[in-house]
Coordinates of N, CA, C and O in Angstrom, one line a residue:
M319 N 0.1 -1.8 -20.9 CA 0.3 -0.9 -19.8 C -1.1 -0.8 -19.0 O -2.1 -0.8 -19.6
V320 N -1.0 -0.8 -17.7 CA -2.2 -0.7 -16.9 C -2.9 0.7 -17.1 O -2.2 1.7 -17.0
S321 N -4.1 0.7 -17.4 CA -4.9 2.0 -17.5 C -5.4 2.4 -16.2 O -6.2 1.6 -15.6
I322 N -5.1 3.6 -15.8 CA -5.6 4.1 -14.5 C -6.3 5.4 -14.8 O -5.8 6.3 -15.4
T323 N -7.6 5.5 -14.3 CA -8.4 6.7 -14.4 C -8.3 7.4 -13.1 O -8.4 6.8 -12.0
G324 N -8.2 8.7 -13.1 CA -8.1 9.5 -11.9 C -9.4 9.4 -11.1 O -10.5 9.2 -11.7
I325 N -9.2 9.5 -9.8 CA -10.4 9.4 -8.9 C -11.2 10.7 -9.1 O -10.7 11.8 -8.9
S326 N -12.5 10.5 -9.4 CA -13.4 11.7 -9.6 C -13.9 12.1 -8.2 O -13.8 11.4 -7.2
S327 N -14.5 13.3 -8.2 CA -15.0 13.8 -7.0 C -16.3 13.1 -6.6 O -16.7 13.1 -5.4
A328 N -16.9 12.4 -7.5 CA -18.1 11.7 -7.2 C -17.8 10.2 -7.0 O -16.9 9.7 -7.5
D329 N -18.6 9.6 -6.1 CA -18.4 8.2 -5.8 C -19.0 7.3 -6.8 O -19.9 6.5 -6.6
V330 N -18.5 7.4 -8.1 CA -19.0 6.7 -9.2 C -17.9 6.0 -10.0 O -16.8 6.5 -10.2
I331 N -18.2 4.7 -10.4 CA -17.2 4.0 -11.3 C -17.8 3.8 -12.6 O -19.0 3.4 -12.8
N332 N -17.1 4.1 -13.7 CA -17.5 4.0 -15.0 C -17.8 2.5 -15.4 O -17.1 1.6 -14.9
P333 N -18.8 2.3 -16.3 CA -19.0 0.9 -16.7 C -17.8 0.2 -17.3 O -17.0 0.9 -18.0
G334 N -17.6 -1.0 -16.9 CA -16.4 -1.7 -17.4 C -15.1 -1.5 -16.6 O -14.1 -2.0 -17.0
E335 N -15.3 -0.8 -15.5 CA -14.1 -0.5 -14.7 C -14.4 -1.0 -13.2 O -15.5 -1.2 -12.9
K336 N -13.3 -1.1 -12.5 CA -13.4 -1.5 -11.1 C -12.5 -0.7 -10.3 O -11.4 -0.3 -10.8
N337 N -12.8 -0.4 -9.0 CA -11.9 0.3 -8.1 C -10.9 -0.6 -7.4 O -11.3 -1.7 -7.0
I338 N -9.7 -0.2 -7.3 CA -8.6 -0.9 -6.6 C -8.4 -0.2 -5.3 O -7.8 0.9 -5.3
P339 N -8.7 -0.8 -4.2 CA -8.5 -0.1 -2.9 C -7.1 -0.1 -2.4 O -6.4 -1.1 -2.7
F340 N -6.7 0.9 -1.7 CA -5.5 0.9 -1.0 C -5.7 0.4 0.5 O -6.7 0.8 1.1
S341 N -4.9 -0.4 1.0 CA -4.9 -0.7 2.4 C -3.4 -0.5 2.9 O -2.5 -0.4 2.1
Y342 N -3.3 -0.4 4.2 CA -2.0 0.0 4.8 C -1.7 -0.9 6.0 O -2.6 -1.4 6.6
Q343 N -0.4 -0.9 6.4 CA 0.0 -1.7 7.6 C 1.2 -1.0 8.1 O 2.2 -0.8 7.4
L344 N 1.2 -0.8 9.4 CA 2.4 -0.2 10.1 C 3.2 -1.4 10.5 O 2.8 -2.2 11.4
S345 N 4.4 -1.6 9.9 CA 5.2 -2.8 10.1 C 5.9 -2.9 11.5 O 6.1 -4.0 12.0
N346 N 6.1 -1.8 12.1 CA 6.9 -1.8 13.4 C 6.3 -1.0 14.5 O 6.9 -0.5 15.4
I347 N 4.9 -1.0 14.5 CA 4.2 -0.3 15.6 C 4.5 -0.8 17.0 O 4.5 -0.1 17.9
Q348 N 4.9 -2.1 17.0 CA 5.2 -2.7 18.3 C 6.5 -2.1 19.0 O 6.7 -2.3 20.2
N349 N 7.2 -1.4 18.2 CA 8.5 -0.8 18.7 C 8.2 0.5 19.5 O 9.1 1.1 20.0
Y350 N 6.9 0.9 19.5 CA 6.6 2.2 20.1 C 5.4 2.0 21.1 O 4.3 2.5 20.9
P351 N 5.6 1.2 22.2 CA 4.5 0.8 23.1 C 4.0 2.0 23.9 O 3.0 1.9 24.5
D352 N 4.8 3.1 24.0 CA 4.4 4.2 24.8 C 3.4 5.2 24.1 O 3.1 6.3 24.6
Y353 N 3.1 4.8 22.8 CA 2.2 5.7 22.0 C 1.0 5.0 21.5 O 1.0 3.8 21.3
I354 N -0.1 5.8 21.4 CA -1.3 5.3 20.7 C -1.3 6.0 19.3 O -1.1 7.2 19.2
F355 N -1.4 5.2 18.3 CA -1.4 5.7 16.9 C -2.8 5.8 16.4 O -3.6 4.8 16.5
I356 N -3.2 7.0 15.9 CA -4.5 7.3 15.5 C -4.6 7.7 14.0 O -3.7 8.5 13.6
L357 N -5.5 7.1 13.3 CA -5.8 7.5 11.9 C -6.9 8.5 11.9 O -8.0 8.3 12.5
H358 N -6.7 9.6 11.3 CA -7.7 10.7 11.2 C -7.7 11.2 9.8 O -6.7 11.5 9.2
G359 N -9.0 11.4 9.2 CA -9.0 11.8 7.8 C -10.2 12.6 7.5 O -11.1 12.9 8.3
T360 N -10.3 13.1 6.2 CA -11.3 13.8 5.7 C -11.9 13.1 4.4 O -11.0 12.8 3.6
P361 N -13.1 12.8 4.3 CA -14.2 13.1 5.2 C -14.3 12.2 6.5 O -15.0 12.5 7.4
N362 N -13.6 11.1 6.4 CA -13.6 10.2 7.6 C -12.4 9.2 7.5 O -11.7 9.2 6.4
P363 N -12.0 8.5 8.5 CA -12.6 8.4 9.8 C -12.2 9.6 10.7 O -11.2 10.2 10.5
S364 N -13.0 9.9 11.7 CA -12.7 10.9 12.7 C -11.5 10.4 13.5 O -10.6 11.2 13.8
M365 N -11.7 9.2 14.0 CA -10.6 8.6 14.8 C -10.7 7.1 14.7 O -11.7 6.5 14.9
E366 N -9.5 6.5 14.4 CA -9.4 5.0 14.4 C -8.1 4.7 15.0 O -7.0 5.1 14.6
V367 N -8.1 4.0 16.1 CA -6.9 3.6 16.8 C -6.3 2.4 16.0 O -6.9 1.4 15.7
L368 N -5.0 2.5 15.7 CA -4.3 1.6 14.8 C -3.5 0.6 15.7 O -3.0 0.9 16.8
N369 N -3.4 -0.6 15.1 CA -2.5 -1.6 15.7 C -1.7 -2.2 14.5 O -1.5 -1.6 13.5
S370 N -1.1 -3.4 14.7 CA -0.3 -4.0 13.7 C -1.1 -4.6 12.5 O -0.5 -5.1 11.5
S371 N -2.4 -4.6 12.6 CA -3.2 -5.2 11.5 C -3.3 -4.2 10.3 O -3.1 -3.0 10.4
E372 N -3.7 -4.7 9.2 CA -4.0 -3.9 8.0 C -5.2 -3.0 8.3 O -6.1 -3.4 9.0
F373 N -5.2 -1.8 7.7 CA -6.3 -0.9 7.8 C -6.6 -0.2 6.5 O -5.7 -0.1 5.6
S374 N -7.8 0.1 6.3 CA -8.2 0.8 5.1 C -9.3 1.8 5.4 O -9.8 1.8 6.5
F375 N -9.7 2.6 4.4 CA -10.8 3.6 4.7 C -11.5 4.0 3.4 O -11.1 3.5 2.4
Y376 N -12.5 4.8 3.5 CA -13.3 5.2 2.4 C -12.4 5.7 1.2 O -11.4 6.5 1.4
K377 N -12.7 5.3 0.0 CA -11.8 5.5 -1.1 C -11.6 7.0 -1.5 O -10.6 7.3 -2.1
L378 N -12.5 7.9 -1.1 CA -12.3 9.3 -1.4 C -11.7 10.1 -0.2 O -11.6 11.3 -0.3
S379 N -11.4 9.4 0.8 CA -10.8 10.0 2.0 C -9.3 10.2 1.8 O -8.6 9.5 1.1
T380 N -8.8 11.2 2.5 CA -7.3 11.5 2.7 C -7.0 11.5 4.2 O -7.7 12.2 4.9
C381 N -6.1 10.6 4.6 CA -5.9 10.5 6.0 C -4.4 10.7 6.4 O -3.5 10.6 5.6
S382 N -4.3 11.0 7.7 CA -2.9 11.1 8.3 C -2.9 10.3 9.6 O -3.9 9.9 10.2
V383 N -1.6 10.0 10.0 CA -1.4 9.2 11.2 C -0.9 10.1 12.3 O 0.0 10.9 12.0
Y384 N -1.4 10.0 13.5 CA -0.9 10.8 14.6 C -0.5 9.8 15.7 O -1.0 8.7 15.9
A385 N 0.5 10.3 16.5 CA 1.0 9.5 17.6 C 0.8 10.3 18.9 O 1.3 11.4 19.1
V386 N 0.0 9.7 19.8 CA -0.3 10.3 21.1 C 0.3 9.5 22.3 O 0.0 8.3 22.3
P387 N 1.1 10.1 23.1 CA 1.6 9.4 24.3 C 0.4 8.7 25.1 O -0.7 9.3 25.2
V388 N 0.6 7.5 25.5 CA -0.5 6.7 26.1 C -1.0 7.5 27.3 O -2.3 7.6 27.5
A389 N -0.2 8.1 28.1 CA -0.6 8.9 29.3 C -1.5 10.0 28.9 O -2.5 10.3 29.6
V390 N -1.1 10.7 27.8 CA -1.9 11.9 27.3 C -3.3 11.4 26.8 O -4.3 12.0 27.1
F391 N -3.3 10.3 26.1 CA -4.5 9.7 25.5 C -5.5 9.4 26.6 O -6.7 9.7 26.5
N392 N -5.0 8.8 27.7 CA -5.9 8.4 28.8 C -6.3 9.6 29.6 O -7.5 9.7 30.0
Q393 N -5.4 10.6 29.8 CA -5.7 11.8 30.6 C -6.8 12.6 29.9 O -7.7 13.1 30.5
M394 N -6.6 12.8 28.6 CA -7.6 13.6 27.8 C -8.9 12.9 27.4 O -9.8 13.5 26.9
Q395 N -8.9 11.6 27.7 CA -10.1 10.8 27.4 C -10.5 10.9 26.0 O -11.7 11.2 25.7
V396 N -9.6 10.7 25.1 CA -9.8 10.9 23.7 C -10.9 10.1 23.1 O -11.7 10.5 22.3
N397 N -11.1 8.9 23.7 CA -12.2 8.0 23.2 C -13.6 8.6 23.4 O -14.6 8.2 22.8
E398 N -13.7 9.6 24.4 CA -15.0 10.2 24.7 C -15.2 11.5 23.9 O -16.3 12.1 24.1
M399 N -14.3 11.9 23.1 CA -14.4 13.2 22.4 C -15.3 13.0 21.2 O -15.4 12.0 20.6
N400 N -16.0 14.1 20.8 CA -16.7 14.1 19.6 C -15.8 14.4 18.4 O -14.6 14.7 18.6
D401 N -16.3 14.4 17.2 CA -15.5 14.5 16.0 C -14.7 15.8 16.0 O -13.5 15.9 15.6
T402 N -15.4 16.9 16.3 CA -14.7 18.2 16.3 C -13.6 18.3 17.4 O -12.5 18.8 17.1
Q403 N -13.9 17.8 18.5 CA -12.9 17.8 19.6 C -11.7 16.9 19.2 O -10.5 17.3 19.5
V404 N -11.9 15.8 18.6 CA -10.8 14.9 18.2 C -9.9 15.6 17.2 O -8.7 15.6 17.2
S405 N -10.6 16.3 16.2 CA -9.8 17.0 15.1 C -9.0 18.1 15.7 O -7.8 18.3 15.4
E406 N -9.6 18.9 16.6 CA -8.8 20.0 17.3 C -7.7 19.5 18.1 O -6.6 20.0 18.1
F407 N -7.9 18.4 18.8 CA -6.9 17.8 19.7 C -5.7 17.3 18.8 O -4.5 17.6 19.1
L408 N -6.0 16.5 17.8 CA -4.9 16.0 17.0 C -4.1 17.0 16.2 O -2.9 16.9 16.0
T409 N -4.8 18.1 15.7 CA -4.1 19.1 14.9 C -3.5 20.2 15.7 O -2.6 20.9 15.2
S410 N -3.9 20.4 17.0 CA -3.4 21.5 17.7 C -2.6 21.2 19.0 O -1.8 22.0 19.4
D411 N -2.9 20.1 19.7 CA -2.2 19.8 20.9 C -0.8 19.6 20.7 O -0.3 18.8 19.9
T412 N 0.1 20.3 21.5 CA 1.5 20.3 21.4 C 2.1 18.9 21.8 O 3.3 18.7 21.4
R413 N 1.4 18.1 22.4 CA 1.9 16.8 22.8 C 1.7 15.7 21.8 O 2.2 14.5 21.9
V414 N 1.0 16.0 20.7 CA 0.7 15.1 19.6 C 1.8 15.1 18.5 O 2.1 16.2 18.1
A415 N 2.3 14.0 18.1 CA 3.3 13.9 17.0 C 2.5 13.7 15.7 O 1.6 12.8 15.7
R416 N 2.8 14.4 14.7 CA 2.0 14.4 13.4 C 2.9 14.0 12.3 O 4.0 14.4 12.1
S417 N 2.3 13.1 11.4 CA 3.0 12.7 10.2 C 2.6 13.6 9.0 O 1.4 13.9 8.9
A418 N 3.5 14.0 8.2 CA 3.2 14.8 7.0 C 2.8 13.9 5.9 O 2.3 14.4 4.8
L419 N 2.8 12.6 6.0 CA 2.4 11.7 5.0 C 0.9 11.6 4.8 O 0.2 11.4 5.8
K420 N 0.4 11.9 3.6 CA -1.0 11.8 3.3 C -1.3 10.5 2.7 O -0.7 10.1 1.7
L421 N -2.3 9.8 3.3 CA -2.7 8.4 2.8 C -4.0 8.5 2.0 O -4.9 9.2 2.5
E422 N -4.0 7.9 0.8 CA -5.2 7.9 0.0 C -5.9 6.6 0.1 O -5.3 5.5 0.3
G423 N -7.2 6.7 -0.1 CA -8.1 5.5 0.1 C -8.1 4.6 -1.1 O -8.6 3.4 -1.0
S424 N -7.7 5.1 -2.3 CA -7.8 4.3 -3.5 C -6.6 4.4 -4.4 O -6.1 5.5 -4.6
Y425 N -6.2 3.3 -5.0 CA -5.2 3.3 -6.0 C -5.7 3.9 -7.3 O -5.0 4.6 -8.0
G426 N -7.0 3.7 -7.6 CA -7.6 4.2 -8.8 C -8.5 3.2 -9.4 O -8.8 2.2 -8.7
T427 N -8.9 3.3 -10.6 CA -9.7 2.4 -11.3 C -9.0 1.7 -12.5 O -8.1 2.3 -13.1
V428 N -9.3 0.4 -12.7 CA -8.7 -0.3 -13.9 C -9.8 -1.0 -14.6 O -11.0 -1.1 -14.1
N429 N -9.6 -1.5 -15.8 CA -10.5 -2.3 -16.5 C -10.9 -3.5 -15.8 O -10.1 -4.1 -15.1
E430 N -12.2 -3.9 -15.9 CA -12.7 -5.1 -15.2 C -11.9 -6.4 -15.5 O -11.8 -7.3 -14.7
A431 N -11.4 -6.4 -16.7 CA -10.6 -7.6 -17.1 C -9.2 -7.7 -16.5 O -8.6 -8.7 -16.5
N432 N -8.8 -6.6 -15.9 CA -7.5 -6.5 -15.3 C -7.5 -7.4 -14.0 O -8.4 -7.3 -13.2
P433 N -6.6 -8.4 -13.8 CA -6.6 -9.3 -12.7 C -6.2 -8.6 -11.4 O -6.3 -9.3 -10.3
L434 N -5.8 -7.4 -11.4 CA -5.4 -6.7 -10.2 C -6.6 -6.6 -9.2 O -7.7 -6.1 -9.6
Q435 N -6.4 -6.9 -7.9 CA -7.5 -6.9 -7.0 C -7.3 -5.9 -5.9 O -8.2 -5.2 -5.5
S436 N -6.1 -5.7 -5.4 CA -5.8 -4.8 -4.3 C -4.4 -4.4 -4.2 O -3.5 -5.0 -4.8
A437 N -4.1 -3.4 -3.4 CA -2.8 -2.9 -3.2 C -2.6 -2.6 -1.7 O -3.3 -1.8 -1.1
L438 N -1.6 -3.2 -1.1 CA -1.3 -3.0 0.4 C 0.1 -2.3 0.5 O 1.1 -2.8 -0.1
I439 N 0.0 -1.1 1.1 CA 1.3 -0.4 1.3 C 1.8 -0.6 2.7 O 1.1 -0.4 3.7
I440 N 3.0 -1.1 2.8 CA 3.7 -1.3 4.1 C 4.4 0.0 4.5 O 5.2 0.5 3.8
L441 N 4.0 0.5 5.8 CA 4.6 1.7 6.3 C 5.6 1.4 7.4 O 5.4 0.4 8.2
N442 N 6.6 2.2 7.6 CA 7.6 2.0 8.6 C 7.7 3.3 9.4 O 7.9 4.4 8.8
I443 N 7.6 3.2 10.7 CA 7.8 4.4 11.6 C 9.3 4.5 11.8 O 9.9 3.7 12.5
D444 N 9.8 5.6 11.2 CA 11.3 5.8 11.4 C 11.6 6.5 12.7 O 12.6 6.1 13.3
S445 N 10.8 7.4 13.2 CA 11.1 8.1 14.4 C 10.0 9.0 14.9 O 9.1 9.3 14.1
I446 N 10.0 9.2 16.2 CA 9.0 10.2 16.8 C 9.9 11.2 17.6 O 10.5 10.8 18.6
Q447 N 9.9 12.4 17.1 CA 10.7 13.4 17.8 C 9.9 14.7 18.0 O 9.5 15.4 17.0
G448 N 9.5 15.0 19.2 CA 8.6 16.1 19.5 C 7.3 16.0 18.8 O 6.6 15.0 19.0
N449 N 7.0 17.0 17.9 CA 5.7 16.9 17.2 C 5.8 16.2 15.8 O 4.9 16.1 15.1
N450 N 7.0 15.7 15.5 CA 7.3 15.1 14.2 C 7.2 13.6 14.3 O 8.0 12.9 15.0
L451 N 6.3 13.0 13.5 CA 6.1 11.6 13.4 C 6.6 11.2 12.0 O 5.9 11.6 11.0
D452 N 7.8 10.6 11.9 CA 8.3 10.3 10.5 C 7.9 8.9 10.1 O 8.4 7.9 10.7
I453 N 7.1 8.8 9.1 CA 6.6 7.5 8.6 C 7.0 7.4 7.1 O 6.8 8.4 6.4
Q454 N 7.6 6.3 6.7 CA 8.0 6.1 5.3 C 7.3 4.9 4.7 O 7.0 4.0 5.4
K455 N 7.0 5.1 3.4 CA 6.4 3.9 2.7 C 7.5 3.0 2.3 O 8.5 3.4 1.6
E456 N 7.5 1.7 2.7 CA 8.5 0.8 2.4 C 8.3 0.1 1.0 O 9.2 0.1 0.2
K457 N 7.1 -0.5 0.9 CA 6.8 -1.3 -0.3 C 5.3 -1.4 -0.5 O 4.5 -1.1 0.4
V458 N 4.9 -1.7 -1.7 CA 3.5 -2.0 -2.0 C 3.4 -3.5 -2.4 O 4.3 -4.0 -3.1
I459 N 2.4 -4.2 -2.0 CA 2.2 -5.6 -2.3 C 0.9 -5.6 -3.1 O -0.2 -5.4 -2.6
Y460 N 1.0 -5.9 -4.4 CA -0.2 -6.1 -5.3 C -0.7 -7.5 -5.2 O 0.1 -8.5 -5.3
T461 N -2.0 -7.7 -5.1 CA -2.6 -9.0 -5.1 C -3.5 -9.1 -6.3 O -4.3 -8.2 -6.6
Y462 N -3.4 -10.3 -7.0 CA -4.2 -10.5 -8.2 C -5.3 -11.6 -8.0 O -5.3 -12.3 -7.0
S463 N -6.2 -11.7 -8.9 CA -7.4 -12.6 -8.8 C -6.9 -14.0 -8.6 O -7.6 -14.8 -8.1
S464 N -5.7 -14.4 -9.2 CA -5.2 -15.7 -9.0 C -4.7 -16.0 -7.6 O -4.4 -17.2 -7.3
G465 N -4.6 -15.0 -6.8 CA -4.0 -15.1 -5.5 C -2.5 -14.8 -5.5 O -1.9 -14.7 -4.4
H466 N -1.9 -14.6 -6.7 CA -0.5 -14.2 -6.8 C -0.3 -12.8 -6.2 O -1.1 -11.9 -6.4
K467 N 0.9 -12.7 -5.5 CA 1.2 -11.4 -5.0 C 2.6 -10.9 -5.5 O 3.5 -11.8 -5.7
V468 N 2.7 -9.6 -5.8 CA 3.9 -9.1 -6.3 C 4.3 -7.9 -5.4 O 3.5 -7.0 -5.2
E469 N 5.5 -7.9 -4.9 CA 6.0 -6.8 -4.1 C 6.9 -5.8 -4.9 O 7.7 -6.3 -5.7
A470 N 6.8 -4.5 -4.6 CA 7.6 -3.5 -5.3 C 8.0 -2.5 -4.3 O 7.2 -1.9 -3.6
P471 N 9.3 -2.2 -4.1 CA 9.8 -1.2 -3.1 C 9.5 0.2 -3.6 O 9.5 0.4 -4.8
F472 N 9.3 1.1 -2.7 CA 9.2 2.5 -3.1 C 10.6 3.1 -3.3 O 11.5 3.1 -2.5
Q473 N 10.7 3.7 -4.5 CA 12.0 4.4 -4.9 C 11.8 5.9 -4.5 O 12.7 6.6 -4.2
S474 N 10.5 6.4 -4.6 CA 10.2 7.7 -4.2 C 8.9 7.7 -3.4 O 8.0 6.9 -3.7
Q475 N 8.9 8.5 -2.3 CA 7.7 8.5 -1.4 C 6.5 9.1 -2.2 O 5.3 8.9 -1.8
N476 N 6.7 9.8 -3.2 CA 5.6 10.5 -3.9 C 5.1 9.7 -5.1 O 4.2 10.1 -5.8
Q477 N 5.7 8.5 -5.4 CA 5.3 7.8 -6.6 C 5.1 6.3 -6.2 O 6.1 5.6 -5.9
T478 N 3.9 5.8 -6.4 CA 3.7 4.4 -6.1 C 4.2 3.5 -7.3 O 3.8 3.8 -8.4
P479 N 5.0 2.5 -7.0 CA 5.5 1.6 -8.1 C 4.3 1.0 -8.9 O 3.3 0.6 -8.3
E480 N 4.5 0.9 -10.2 CA 3.4 0.3 -11.0 C 3.3 -1.2 -10.9 O 4.4 -1.8 -10.7
P481 N 2.1 -1.7 -10.9 CA 2.0 -3.2 -10.9 C 2.4 -3.8 -12.2 O 2.4 -3.1 -13.3
T482 N 2.8 -5.1 -12.2 CA 3.0 -5.8 -13.5 C 1.7 -6.0 -14.2 O 0.6 -6.0 -13.5
I483 N 1.7 -6.1 -15.5 CA 0.4 -6.2 -16.2 C -0.4 -7.4 -15.9 O -1.6 -7.4 -15.7
S484 N 0.3 -8.6 -15.9 CA -0.4 -9.8 -15.8 C -0.4 -10.3 -14.3 O -1.1 -11.3 -14.0
G485 N 0.3 -9.7 -13.5 CA 0.4 -10.1 -12.1 C 1.5 -11.2 -11.9 O 1.5 -11.9 -10.9
Q486 N 2.3 -11.3 -12.9 CA 3.4 -12.3 -12.8 C 4.7 -11.6 -12.6 O 5.0 -10.5 -13.1
S487 N 5.5 -12.2 -11.7 CA 6.8 -11.6 -11.4 C 7.8 -11.9 -12.5 O 7.5 -12.8 -13.4
W488 N 9.0 -11.3 -12.5 CA 10.0 -11.7 -13.5 C 10.5 -13.1 -13.4 O 10.8 -13.8 -14.4
D489 N 10.4 -13.6 -12.2 CA 10.8 -15.1 -12.0 C 9.8 -15.9 -12.7 O 10.2 -16.9 -13.4
S490 N 8.5 -15.6 -12.7 CA 7.5 -16.4 -13.4 C 7.7 -16.3 -14.9 O 7.6 -17.2 -15.6
Y491 N 8.1 -15.0 -15.3 CA 8.4 -14.8 -16.7 C 9.5 -15.8 -17.2 O 9.4 -16.4 -18.2
V492 N 10.6 -15.8 -16.4 CA 11.7 -16.7 -16.8 C 11.3 -18.1 -16.9 O 11.6 -18.8 -17.8
Y493 N 10.6 -18.6 -15.9 CA 10.2 -20.0 -15.8 C 9.2 -20.5 -16.8 O 9.3 -21.5 -17.4
F494 N 8.2 -19.6 -17.0 CA 7.1 -20.0 -17.9 C 7.2 -19.6 -19.3 O 6.4 -20.1 -20.2
I495 N 8.0 -18.6 -19.6 CA 8.1 -18.1 -21.0 C 9.5 -18.3 -21.6 O 9.8 -18.9 -22.6
A496 N 10.5 -17.7 -20.9 CA 11.9 -17.7 -21.4 C 12.5 -19.1 -21.5 O 13.1 -19.5 -22.5
L497 N 12.3 -19.9 -20.4 CA 12.9 -21.2 -20.4 C 12.3 -22.2 -21.5 O 13.1 -22.9 -22.2
P498 N 11.0 -22.2 -21.7 CA 10.5 -23.0 -22.7 C 11.0 -22.6 -24.1 O 11.2 -23.5 -25.0
I499 N 11.1 -21.3 -24.4 CA 11.6 -20.8 -25.7 C 13.0 -21.3 -25.9 O 13.4 -21.8 -26.9
L500 N 13.8 -21.2 -24.8 CA 15.2 -21.6 -24.9 C 15.3 -23.1 -25.1 O 16.1 -23.5 -25.9
A501 N 14.5 -23.9 -24.4 CA 14.5 -25.3 -24.6 C 14.1 -25.7 -26.0 O 14.7 -26.6 -26.7
L502 N 13.1 -25.0 -26.6 CA 12.7 -25.3 -28.0 C 13.8 -24.9 -28.9 O 14.1 -25.7 -29.9
A503 N 14.5 -23.9 -28.7 CA 15.6 -23.5 -29.6 C 16.7 -24.5 -29.6 O 17.3 -24.8 -30.6
I504 N 17.0 -25.1 -28.4 CA 18.1 -26.1 -28.3 C 17.7 -27.4 -29.0 O 18.5 -28.0 -29.7
I505 N 16.4 -27.7 -28.9 CA 15.9 -28.9 -29.6 C 16.0 -28.8 -31.1 O 16.4 -29.7 -31.8
L506 N 15.6 -27.6 -31.6 CA 15.6 -27.3 -33.0 C 17.1 -27.3 -33.5 O 17.4 -27.9 -34.6
F507 N 18.0 -26.8 -32.7 CA 19.4 -26.8 -33.0 C 19.9 -28.2 -33.1 O 20.7 -28.5 -34.1
L508 N 19.6 -29.0 -32.2 CA 20.0 -30.4 -32.2 C 19.5 -31.2 -33.4 O 20.2 -32.0 -34.0
I509 N 18.2 -31.0 -33.7 CA 17.6 -31.6 -34.9 C 18.3 -31.2 -36.2 O 18.7 -32.1 -37.0
I510 N 18.5 -29.9 -36.3 CA 19.2 -29.4 -37.5 C 20.6 -30.0 -37.6 O 21.1 -30.4 -38.7
R511 N 21.3 -30.0 -36.5 CA 22.7 -30.5 -36.5 C 22.7 -32.0 -36.8 O 23.6 -32.4 -37.6
R512 N 21.8 -32.8 -36.3 CA 21.8 -34.2 -36.6 C 21.5 -34.4 -38.1 O 22.1 -35.3 -38.7
R513 N 20.6 -33.7 -38.7 CA 20.3 -33.8 -40.1 C 21.5 -33.5 -41.0 O 21.8 -34.1 -42.0
S514 N 22.2 -32.4 -40.5 CA 23.4 -32.0 -41.3 C 24.5 -33.0 -41.3 O 25.3 -33.1 -42.2
T515 N 24.6 -33.8 -40.2 CA 25.7 -34.8 -40.1 C 25.3 -36.0 -40.9 O 26.2 -36.9 -41.2
N516 N 24.0 -36.3 -41.2 CA 23.6 -37.5 -41.9 C 23.7 -37.4 -43.4 O 23.9 -36.7 -44.1

């Protein structure tokens, strides 16, 4: 079983462990061309404009995504605001749609021998209605040191699916473990049967 240590308040990793970062990607941001999507978090970033590319942030940060109509973004000159003004605008302006989904910067820590390298969460924008920005976690894609990737869908928004121990999918298990064992059993069966007939 993968050993996960809770994120401490200090930016310190214990000897023999490594941090596994979370990254995120909005899968259908192109379906909402009338909005600017902004990542805002504590302690940072103050403001990061999002696109269809993957994004990540400081491992101890907690962030949220906000949707601002393009016309409002330009009118308010959000790019020229300082950190305090950005925070007040995103959390208080009635024209801003806010997501209740809290994004974390780190999956946690694992043993250095663990081949797990990173975790990418795919997000889907379900709807924007008034002040409500509904974003759902679709799946997580784990990447291992071998380059192998394993996808796991979210069954619950509050629980990230666990990675496989070795970074191998069930398909790999069948092909590289189960099938050779089955082939060996068939060969042994044929040998025993041939000897019994002689």
